[in-house]
Coordinates of C-alpha atoms and ligand atoms in Angstrom, one line a residue:
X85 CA 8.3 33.1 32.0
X86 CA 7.8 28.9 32.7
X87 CA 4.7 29.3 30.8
X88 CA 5.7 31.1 28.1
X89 CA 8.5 29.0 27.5
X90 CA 6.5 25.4 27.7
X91 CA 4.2 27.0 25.4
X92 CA 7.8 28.0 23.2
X93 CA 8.5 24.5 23.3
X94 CA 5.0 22.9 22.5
X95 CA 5.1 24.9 19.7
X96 CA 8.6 24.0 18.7
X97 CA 8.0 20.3 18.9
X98 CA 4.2 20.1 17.2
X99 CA 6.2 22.3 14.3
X100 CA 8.8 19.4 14.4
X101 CA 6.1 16.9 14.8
X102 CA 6.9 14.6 11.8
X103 CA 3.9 13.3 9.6
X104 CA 6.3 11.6 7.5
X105 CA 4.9 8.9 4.8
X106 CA 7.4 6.7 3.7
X107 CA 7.1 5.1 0.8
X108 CA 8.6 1.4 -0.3
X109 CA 9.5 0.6 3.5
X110 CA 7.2 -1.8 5.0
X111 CA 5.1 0.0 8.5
X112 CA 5.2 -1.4 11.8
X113 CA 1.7 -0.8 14.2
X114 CA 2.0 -0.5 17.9
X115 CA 3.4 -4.3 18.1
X116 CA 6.3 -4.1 16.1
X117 CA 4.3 -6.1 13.7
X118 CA 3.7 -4.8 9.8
X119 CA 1.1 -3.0 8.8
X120 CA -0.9 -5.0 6.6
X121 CA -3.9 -3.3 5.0
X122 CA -3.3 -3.7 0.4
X123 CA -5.7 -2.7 -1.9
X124 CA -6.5 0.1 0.5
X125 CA -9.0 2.9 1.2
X126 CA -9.2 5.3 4.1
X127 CA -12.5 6.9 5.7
X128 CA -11.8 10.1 8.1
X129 CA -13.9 10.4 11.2
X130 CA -13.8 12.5 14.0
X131 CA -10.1 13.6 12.9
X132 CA -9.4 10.2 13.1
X133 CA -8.0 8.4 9.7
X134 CA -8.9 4.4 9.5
X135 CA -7.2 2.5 6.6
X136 CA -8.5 -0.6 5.8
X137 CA -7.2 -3.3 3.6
X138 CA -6.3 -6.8 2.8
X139 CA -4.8 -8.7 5.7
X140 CA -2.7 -10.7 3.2
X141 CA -0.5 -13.9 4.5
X142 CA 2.8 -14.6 3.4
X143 CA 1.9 -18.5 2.5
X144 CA -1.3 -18.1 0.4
X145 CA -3.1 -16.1 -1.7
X146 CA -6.5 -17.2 0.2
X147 CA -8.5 -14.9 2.1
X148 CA -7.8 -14.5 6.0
X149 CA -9.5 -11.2 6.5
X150 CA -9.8 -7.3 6.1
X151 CA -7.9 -5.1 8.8
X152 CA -8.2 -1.8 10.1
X153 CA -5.8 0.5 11.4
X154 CA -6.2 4.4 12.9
X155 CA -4.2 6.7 13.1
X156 CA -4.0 10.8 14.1
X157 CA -1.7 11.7 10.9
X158 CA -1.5 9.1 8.2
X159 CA 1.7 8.1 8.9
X160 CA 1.8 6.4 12.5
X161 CA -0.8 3.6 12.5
X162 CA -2.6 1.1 15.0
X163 CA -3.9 -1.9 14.4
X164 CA -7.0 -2.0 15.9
X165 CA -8.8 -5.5 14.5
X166 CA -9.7 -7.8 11.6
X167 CA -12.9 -6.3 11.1
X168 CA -14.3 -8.6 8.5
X169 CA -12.4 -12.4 9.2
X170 CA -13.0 -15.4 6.9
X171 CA -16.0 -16.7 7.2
X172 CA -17.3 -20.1 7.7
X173 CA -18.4 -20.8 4.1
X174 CA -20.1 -19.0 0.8
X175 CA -18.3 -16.2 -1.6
X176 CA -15.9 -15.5 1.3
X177 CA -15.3 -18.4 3.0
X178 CA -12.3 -21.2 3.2
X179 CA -9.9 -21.0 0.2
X180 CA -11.4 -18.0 -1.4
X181 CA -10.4 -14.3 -2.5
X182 CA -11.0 -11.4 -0.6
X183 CA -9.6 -8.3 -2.2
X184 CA -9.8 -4.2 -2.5
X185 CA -12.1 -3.9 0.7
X186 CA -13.6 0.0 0.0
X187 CA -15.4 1.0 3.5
X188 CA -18.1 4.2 3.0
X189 CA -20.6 5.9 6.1
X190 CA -24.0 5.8 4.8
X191 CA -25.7 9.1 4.9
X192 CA -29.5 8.2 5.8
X193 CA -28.6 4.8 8.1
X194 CA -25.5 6.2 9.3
X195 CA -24.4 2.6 8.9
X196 CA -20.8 1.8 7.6
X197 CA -20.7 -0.2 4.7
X198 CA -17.7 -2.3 3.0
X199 CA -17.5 -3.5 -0.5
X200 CA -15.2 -5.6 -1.5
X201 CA -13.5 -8.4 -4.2
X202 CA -14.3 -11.9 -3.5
X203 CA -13.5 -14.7 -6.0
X204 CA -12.2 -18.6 -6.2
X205 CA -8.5 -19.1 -6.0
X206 CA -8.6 -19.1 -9.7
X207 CA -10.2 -15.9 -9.9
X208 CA -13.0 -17.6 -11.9
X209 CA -16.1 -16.5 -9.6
X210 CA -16.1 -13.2 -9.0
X211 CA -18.2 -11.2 -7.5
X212 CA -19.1 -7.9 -5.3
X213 CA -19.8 -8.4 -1.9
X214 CA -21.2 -6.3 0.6
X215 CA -20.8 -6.0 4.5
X216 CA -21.7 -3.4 7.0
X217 CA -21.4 -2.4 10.8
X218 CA -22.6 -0.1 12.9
X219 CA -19.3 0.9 14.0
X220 CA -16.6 1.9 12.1
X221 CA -13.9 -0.1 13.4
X222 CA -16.4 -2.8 14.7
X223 CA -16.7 -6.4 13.4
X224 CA -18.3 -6.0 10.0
X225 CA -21.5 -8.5 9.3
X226 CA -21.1 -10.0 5.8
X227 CA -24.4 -9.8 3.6
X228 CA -22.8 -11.9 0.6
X229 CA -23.4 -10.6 -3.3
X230 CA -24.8 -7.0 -3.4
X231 CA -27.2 -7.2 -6.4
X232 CA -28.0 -5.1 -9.6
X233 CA -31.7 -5.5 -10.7
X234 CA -31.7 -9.0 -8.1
X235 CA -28.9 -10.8 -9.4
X236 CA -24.8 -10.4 -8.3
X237 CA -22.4 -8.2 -10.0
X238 CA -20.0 -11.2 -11.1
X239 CA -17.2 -8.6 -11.8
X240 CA -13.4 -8.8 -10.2
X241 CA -11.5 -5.3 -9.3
X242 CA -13.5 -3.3 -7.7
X243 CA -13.6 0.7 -6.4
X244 CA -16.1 3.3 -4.5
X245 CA -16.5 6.9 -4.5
X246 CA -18.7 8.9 -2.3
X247 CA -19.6 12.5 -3.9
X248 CA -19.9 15.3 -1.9
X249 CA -23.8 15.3 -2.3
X250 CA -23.8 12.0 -0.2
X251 CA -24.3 9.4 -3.1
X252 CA -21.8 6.3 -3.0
X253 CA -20.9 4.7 -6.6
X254 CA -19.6 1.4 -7.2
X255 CA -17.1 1.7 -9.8
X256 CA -16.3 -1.8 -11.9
X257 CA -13.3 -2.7 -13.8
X258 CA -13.1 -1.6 -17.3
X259 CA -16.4 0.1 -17.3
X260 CA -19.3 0.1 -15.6
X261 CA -20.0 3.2 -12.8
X262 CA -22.8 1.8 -10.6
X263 CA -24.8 4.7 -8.1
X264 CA -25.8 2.9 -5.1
X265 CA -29.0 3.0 -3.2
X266 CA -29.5 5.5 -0.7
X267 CA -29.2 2.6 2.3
X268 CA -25.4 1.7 0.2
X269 CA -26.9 -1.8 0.2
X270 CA -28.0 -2.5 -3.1
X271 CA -27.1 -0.7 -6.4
X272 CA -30.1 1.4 -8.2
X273 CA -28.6 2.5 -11.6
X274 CA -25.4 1.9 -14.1
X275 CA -25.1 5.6 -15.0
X276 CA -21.5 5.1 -16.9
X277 CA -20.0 2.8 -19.1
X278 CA -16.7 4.0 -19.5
X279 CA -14.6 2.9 -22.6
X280 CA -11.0 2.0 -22.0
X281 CA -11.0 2.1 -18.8
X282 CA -9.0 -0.3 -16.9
X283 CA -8.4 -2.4 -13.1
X284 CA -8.4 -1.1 -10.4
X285 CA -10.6 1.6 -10.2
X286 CA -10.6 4.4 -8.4
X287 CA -12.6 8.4 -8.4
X288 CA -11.8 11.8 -7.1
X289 CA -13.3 15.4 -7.9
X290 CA -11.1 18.0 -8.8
X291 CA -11.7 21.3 -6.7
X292 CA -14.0 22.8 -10.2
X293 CA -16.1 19.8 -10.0
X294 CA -13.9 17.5 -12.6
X295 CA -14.0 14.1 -12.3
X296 CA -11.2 11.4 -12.1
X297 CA -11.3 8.1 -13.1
X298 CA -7.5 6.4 -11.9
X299 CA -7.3 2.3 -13.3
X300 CA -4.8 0.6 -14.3
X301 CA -3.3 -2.2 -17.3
X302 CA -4.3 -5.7 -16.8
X303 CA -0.8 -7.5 -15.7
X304 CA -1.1 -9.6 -12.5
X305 CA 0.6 -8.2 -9.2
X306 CA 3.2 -6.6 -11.9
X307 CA 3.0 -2.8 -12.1
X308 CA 2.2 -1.1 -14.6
X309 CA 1.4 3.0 -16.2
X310 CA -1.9 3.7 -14.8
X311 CA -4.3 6.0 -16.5
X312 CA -6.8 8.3 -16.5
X313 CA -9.9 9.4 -18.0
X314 CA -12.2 12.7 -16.8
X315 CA -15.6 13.6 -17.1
X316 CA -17.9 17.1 -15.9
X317 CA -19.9 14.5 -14.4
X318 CA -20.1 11.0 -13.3
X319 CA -22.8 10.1 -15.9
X320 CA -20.1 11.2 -18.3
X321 CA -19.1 11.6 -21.1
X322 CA -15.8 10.2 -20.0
X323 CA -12.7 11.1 -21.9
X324 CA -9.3 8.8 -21.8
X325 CA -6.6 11.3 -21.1
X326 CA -2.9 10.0 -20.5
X327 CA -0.9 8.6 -17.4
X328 CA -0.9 10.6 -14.3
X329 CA 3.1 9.4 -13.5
X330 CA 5.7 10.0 -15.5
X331 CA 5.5 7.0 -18.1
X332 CA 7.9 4.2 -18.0
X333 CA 7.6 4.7 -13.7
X334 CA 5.4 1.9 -14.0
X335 CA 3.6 4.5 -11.7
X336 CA 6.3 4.8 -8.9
X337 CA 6.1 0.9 -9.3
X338 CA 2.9 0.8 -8.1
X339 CA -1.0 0.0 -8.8
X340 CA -3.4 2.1 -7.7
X341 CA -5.7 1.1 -5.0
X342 CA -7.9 5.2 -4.0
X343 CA -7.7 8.5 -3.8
X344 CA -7.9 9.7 -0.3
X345 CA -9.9 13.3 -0.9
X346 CA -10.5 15.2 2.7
X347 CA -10.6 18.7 1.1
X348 CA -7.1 19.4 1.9
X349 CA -4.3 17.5 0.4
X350 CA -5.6 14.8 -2.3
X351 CA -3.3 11.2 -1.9
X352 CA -3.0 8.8 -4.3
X353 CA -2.8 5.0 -2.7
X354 CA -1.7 2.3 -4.5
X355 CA -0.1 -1.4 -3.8
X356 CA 4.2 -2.2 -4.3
X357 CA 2.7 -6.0 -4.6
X358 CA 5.1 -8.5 -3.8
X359 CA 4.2 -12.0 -4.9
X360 CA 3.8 -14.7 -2.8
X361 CA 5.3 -12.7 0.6
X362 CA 2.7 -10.0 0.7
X363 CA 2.1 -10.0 4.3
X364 CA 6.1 -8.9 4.8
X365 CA 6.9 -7.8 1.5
X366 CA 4.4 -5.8 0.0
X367 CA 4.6 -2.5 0.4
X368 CA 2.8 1.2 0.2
X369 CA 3.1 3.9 -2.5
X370 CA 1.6 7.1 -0.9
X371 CA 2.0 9.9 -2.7
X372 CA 0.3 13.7 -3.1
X373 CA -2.1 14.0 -6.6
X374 CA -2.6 17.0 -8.3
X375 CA -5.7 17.6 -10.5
X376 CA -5.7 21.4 -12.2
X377 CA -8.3 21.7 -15.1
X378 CA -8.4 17.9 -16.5
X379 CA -4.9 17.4 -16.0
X380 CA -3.6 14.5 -13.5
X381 CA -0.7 14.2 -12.0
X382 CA 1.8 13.4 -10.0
X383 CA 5.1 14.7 -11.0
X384 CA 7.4 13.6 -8.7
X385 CA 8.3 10.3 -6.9
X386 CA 8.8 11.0 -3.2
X387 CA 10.6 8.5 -0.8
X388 CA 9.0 10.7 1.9
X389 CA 7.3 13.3 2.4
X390 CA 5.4 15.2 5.3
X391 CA 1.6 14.7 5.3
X392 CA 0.8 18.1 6.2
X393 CA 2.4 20.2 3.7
X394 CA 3.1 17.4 0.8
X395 CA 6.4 18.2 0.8
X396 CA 9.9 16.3 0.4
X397 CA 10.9 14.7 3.7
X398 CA 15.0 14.1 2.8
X399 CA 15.4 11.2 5.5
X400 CA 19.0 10.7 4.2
X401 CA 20.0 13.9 5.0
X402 CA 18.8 13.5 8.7
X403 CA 20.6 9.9 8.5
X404 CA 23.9 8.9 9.5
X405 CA 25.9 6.9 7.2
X406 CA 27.0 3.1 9.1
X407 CA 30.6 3.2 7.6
X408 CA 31.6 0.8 4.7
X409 CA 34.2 -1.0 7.8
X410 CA 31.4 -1.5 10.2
X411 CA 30.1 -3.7 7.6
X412 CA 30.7 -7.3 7.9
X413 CA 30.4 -9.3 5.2
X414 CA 29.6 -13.7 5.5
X415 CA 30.9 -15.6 2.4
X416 CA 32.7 -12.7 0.5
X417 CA 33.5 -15.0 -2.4
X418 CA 29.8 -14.2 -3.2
X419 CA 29.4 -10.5 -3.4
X420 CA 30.3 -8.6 -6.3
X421 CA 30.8 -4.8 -5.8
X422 CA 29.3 -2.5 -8.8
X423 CA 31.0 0.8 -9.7
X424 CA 28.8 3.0 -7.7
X425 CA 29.5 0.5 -4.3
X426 CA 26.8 -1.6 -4.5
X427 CA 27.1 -4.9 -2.9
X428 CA 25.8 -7.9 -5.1
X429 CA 24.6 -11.6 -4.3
X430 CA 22.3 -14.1 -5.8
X431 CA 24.4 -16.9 -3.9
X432 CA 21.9 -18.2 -1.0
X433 CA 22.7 -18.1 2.7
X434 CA 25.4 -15.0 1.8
X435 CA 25.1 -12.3 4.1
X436 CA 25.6 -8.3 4.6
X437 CA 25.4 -7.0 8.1
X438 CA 26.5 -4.0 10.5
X439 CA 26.5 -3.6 14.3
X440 CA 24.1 -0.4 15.8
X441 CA 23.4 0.7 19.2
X442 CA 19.5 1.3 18.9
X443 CA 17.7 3.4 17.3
X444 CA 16.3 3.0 13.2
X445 CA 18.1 1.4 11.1
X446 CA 17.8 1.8 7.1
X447 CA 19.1 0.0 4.7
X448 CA 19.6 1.6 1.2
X449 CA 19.6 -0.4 -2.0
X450 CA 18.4 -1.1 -5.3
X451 CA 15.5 -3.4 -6.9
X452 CA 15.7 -4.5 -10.3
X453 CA 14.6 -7.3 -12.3
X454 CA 17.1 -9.5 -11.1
X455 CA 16.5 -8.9 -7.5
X456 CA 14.5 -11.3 -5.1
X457 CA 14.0 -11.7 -1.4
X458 CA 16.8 -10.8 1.0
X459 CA 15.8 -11.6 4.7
X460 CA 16.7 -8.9 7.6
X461 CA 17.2 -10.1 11.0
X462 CA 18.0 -7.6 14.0
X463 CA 19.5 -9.9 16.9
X464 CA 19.7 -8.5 20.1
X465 CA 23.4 -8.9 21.2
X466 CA 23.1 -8.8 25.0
X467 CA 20.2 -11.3 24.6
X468 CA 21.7 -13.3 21.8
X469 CA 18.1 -12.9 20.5
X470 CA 16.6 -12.0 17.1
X471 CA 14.7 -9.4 18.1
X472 CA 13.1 -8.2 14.3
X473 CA 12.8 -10.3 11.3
X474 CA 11.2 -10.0 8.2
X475 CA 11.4 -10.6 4.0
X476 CA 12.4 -7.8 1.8
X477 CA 11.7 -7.4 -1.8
X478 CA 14.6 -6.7 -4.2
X479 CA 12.3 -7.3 -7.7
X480 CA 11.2 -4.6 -9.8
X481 CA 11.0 -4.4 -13.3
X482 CA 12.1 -1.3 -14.2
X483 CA 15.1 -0.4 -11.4
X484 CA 14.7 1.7 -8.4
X485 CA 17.2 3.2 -5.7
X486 CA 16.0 4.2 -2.0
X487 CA 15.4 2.9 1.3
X488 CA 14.4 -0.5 1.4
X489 CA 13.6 -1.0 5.3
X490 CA 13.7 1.1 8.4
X491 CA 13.6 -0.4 11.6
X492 CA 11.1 -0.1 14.4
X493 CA 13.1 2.5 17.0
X494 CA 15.2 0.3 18.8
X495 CA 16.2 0.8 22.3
X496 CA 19.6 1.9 23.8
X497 CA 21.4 -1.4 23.3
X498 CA 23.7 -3.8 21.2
X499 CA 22.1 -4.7 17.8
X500 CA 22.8 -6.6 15.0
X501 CA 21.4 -5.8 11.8
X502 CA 21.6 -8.8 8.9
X503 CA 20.3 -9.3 5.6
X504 CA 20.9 -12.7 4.2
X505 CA 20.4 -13.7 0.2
X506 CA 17.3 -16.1 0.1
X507 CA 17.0 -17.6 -3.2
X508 CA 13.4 -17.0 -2.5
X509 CA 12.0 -15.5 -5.7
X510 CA 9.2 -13.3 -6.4
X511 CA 7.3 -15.3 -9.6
X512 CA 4.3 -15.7 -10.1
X513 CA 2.3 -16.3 -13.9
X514 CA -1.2 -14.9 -14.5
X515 CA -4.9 -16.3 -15.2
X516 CA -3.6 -16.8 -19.0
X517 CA -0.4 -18.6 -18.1
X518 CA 2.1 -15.8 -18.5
X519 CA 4.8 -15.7 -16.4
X520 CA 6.0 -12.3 -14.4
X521 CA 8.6 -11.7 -12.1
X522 CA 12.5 -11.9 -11.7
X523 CA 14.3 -13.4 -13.6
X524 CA 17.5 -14.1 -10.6
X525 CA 17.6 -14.1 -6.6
X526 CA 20.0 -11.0 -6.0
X527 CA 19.8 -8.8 -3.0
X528 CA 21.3 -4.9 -3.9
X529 CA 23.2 -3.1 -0.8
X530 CA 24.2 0.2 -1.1
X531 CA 24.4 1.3 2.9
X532 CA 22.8 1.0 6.2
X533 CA 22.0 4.3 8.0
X534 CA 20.9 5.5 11.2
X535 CA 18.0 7.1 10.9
X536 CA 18.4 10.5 13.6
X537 CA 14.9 11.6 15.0
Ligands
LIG625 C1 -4.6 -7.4 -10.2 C2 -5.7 -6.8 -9.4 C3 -5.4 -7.3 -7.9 C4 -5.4 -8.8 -7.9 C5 -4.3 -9.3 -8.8 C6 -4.3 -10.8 -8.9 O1 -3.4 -6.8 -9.9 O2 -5.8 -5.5 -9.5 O3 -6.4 -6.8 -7.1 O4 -6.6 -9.3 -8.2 O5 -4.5 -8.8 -10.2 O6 -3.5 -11.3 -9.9

């Protein structure tokens, strides 16, 4: 009877077990600290997922390094190292870009090899570079330039795509597909030149052998429609087809980054950039893609959803409203309240806070293109310590409601949860000069909630 009902309740909670993806939150690893892996890819191994990505700062747009993270459901993740740091000097060294890091296992060596971005601070050297290891999550050795016919590929955005045959392709920014040696360290062919295409690019194969070409418009860290071409093979021909989000989404406010393809449940990846507080700021748009035919798509934007089964996770409805008079609002003079209760401030140093007693706690708001940072602190009352803090990222161009930030789980205690108006503003003007950005320094607060697990 015991056995049966442990085995009752194992079932129970690996049923309940929670592969939730959250989406527009920043992640925190095992150390509290955020998950900081942009321009994304993930390689499965052994049942194991490892993301790795750009290690951004929150001061400069220079290089620092490549990170990987694992994890055993795509939604928990630990860092585990830098894998590929800054090095002393060449195409990655001091004061340069290092971007889109795309990690494949090599077939015949067996050996892991990453490609990657790397470019002057002005974005006026580009090139592909090329680094391997012998273990996945082991400290990459950079080779410098990966070379076409002897010479670099002096090309910015970069993707890969491994087919299922084994073959890696490089995939270039509006155009060129590259098919890769069979070592992955040198490229043998162009096989496509793909018209229209655009940054950002990134492959998958349909389940009847279709292939997907995802890239993006050219605008900066600002988001954008992405789009799509397909193709019955790589070699082409290549047709443009339309967005794969609903258009005007900017794509979920996102820019596409891979495709993460095990068989099972295709994920889009792209960036929430947040310009110049990436490291904090910056966060993930995870989402399930469906590909029927030659049709992309992914129809609806999900907050959260569960990993397993792709469906809508409704956090809210598992969340406990903090009420409006546990709220305690600093400088009142300074917050405007809209119709639907949202709490407004562009004044700096004006702040919104709520007690809690451990636990997560969310805060609910909006982004539009008046918003800019808000800082959230969590101060530990019995230690009169800030225990949490971090920036948050109110800009978007076209608005957006949802959770903002969720805590790490907080334990049993008396917490404080702040977030103050910055004047800190996300602005930033591209290659050519243009400007992007807000155009204000509001924070939008709707609620706080506890989140209940
Ligand atoms: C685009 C690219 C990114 C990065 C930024 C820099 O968004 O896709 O990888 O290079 O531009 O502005």
């Amino acid at each position: 009877m015991k056995a049966l009902s442990f085995i009752l309740l194992l079932f129970i909670s690996l049923l309940s077990h929670a592969q939730t993806i959250v989406n527009g939150v920043p992640w925190f690893d095992q150390n509290g600290e955020t998950v900081n892996a942009h321009g994304a890819c993930i390689v499965k191994e052994d049942g194991k997922f490892y993301l790795f990505g750009e290690w951004k700062s929150d001061t400069s747009n220079a290089f620092p390094g490549f990170s990987c993270y694992v994890s055993d459901d795509l939604s928990d993740w630990e860092f585990r190292r830098v894998v590929l740091p800054m090095q002393k000097d060449g195409i990655l060294g001091p004061e340069r870009v290092g971007e889109r890091c795309k990690v494949m296992r090599c077939p015949k060596t067996e050996e892991y090899v990453m490609l990657m971005h790397c470019d002057d601070m002005r974005y006026k050297d580009p090139h592909v570079g090329i680094a391997t290891s012998k273990t996945i999550d082991g400290e990459y050795t950079f080779h410098g330039p990966i070379l076409y016919n002897g010479k670099p590929i002096k090309k910015w955005d970069m993707g890969t795509f491994q087919d299922s045959d084994g073959k890696g392709y490089l995939l270039i920014h509006h155009g060129s597909i590259y098919r890769l040696s069979d070592d992955y360290r040198s490229i043998d062919t162009l096989v496509a030149n793909v018209k229209g295409m655009g940054e950002s690019p990134a492959m998958m194969k349909g389940r009847d052998g279709t292939y997907f070409l995802l890239s993006s418009n050219l605008t900066s860290w600002e988001k954008n429609d992405n789009f799509y071409h397909t193709a019955p093979s790589i070699e082409g021909p290549w047709t443009r087809q339309g967005f794969f989000c609903p258009e005007g989404t900017l794509t979920y406010n996102s820019q596409t980054t891979f495709v993460f393809n095990d068989g099972e449940l295709p994920m889009f990846m792209g960036d929430r950039w947040s310009y110049p507080h990436q490291a904090s700021a910056a966060t993930y748009v995870w989402l399930p893609i469906h590909a029927e035919g030659t049709k992309l798509s992914i129809p609806n934007y999900m907050q959260a959803w569960d990993a397993t089964t792709g469906k809508l996770v409704d956090l809210l409805s598992k969340a406990k409203r903090v009420k409006t008079n546990r709220i305690d609002i600093s400088s009142m003079d300074h917050w405007t309240s809209g119709a639907d209760g949202t709490l407004r401030s562009n004044h700096q140093g004006a702040t919104i806070g709520t007690r809690f007693s451990g636990g997560r706690i969310a805060i609910f708001g909006e982004t539009n293109k008046h918003g800019a940072y808000g800082k959230v602190s969590i101060t530990d009352l019995e230690k009169d310590k800030v225990v949490h803090s971090l920036l948050i990222d109110f800009y978007s161009k076209v608005p957006d409601r949802g959770l903002r930030y969720i805590s790490p789980r907080l334990p049993k205690g008396k917490y404080r949860i702040d977030v103050e108006v910055t004047g800190d503003r996300p602005n930033w003007s591209d290659k050519k000069g243009y400007k992007f950005g807000t155009d204000n320094s509001y924070i939008n607060i709707k609620d706080f909630y506890l989140i209940k697990e």
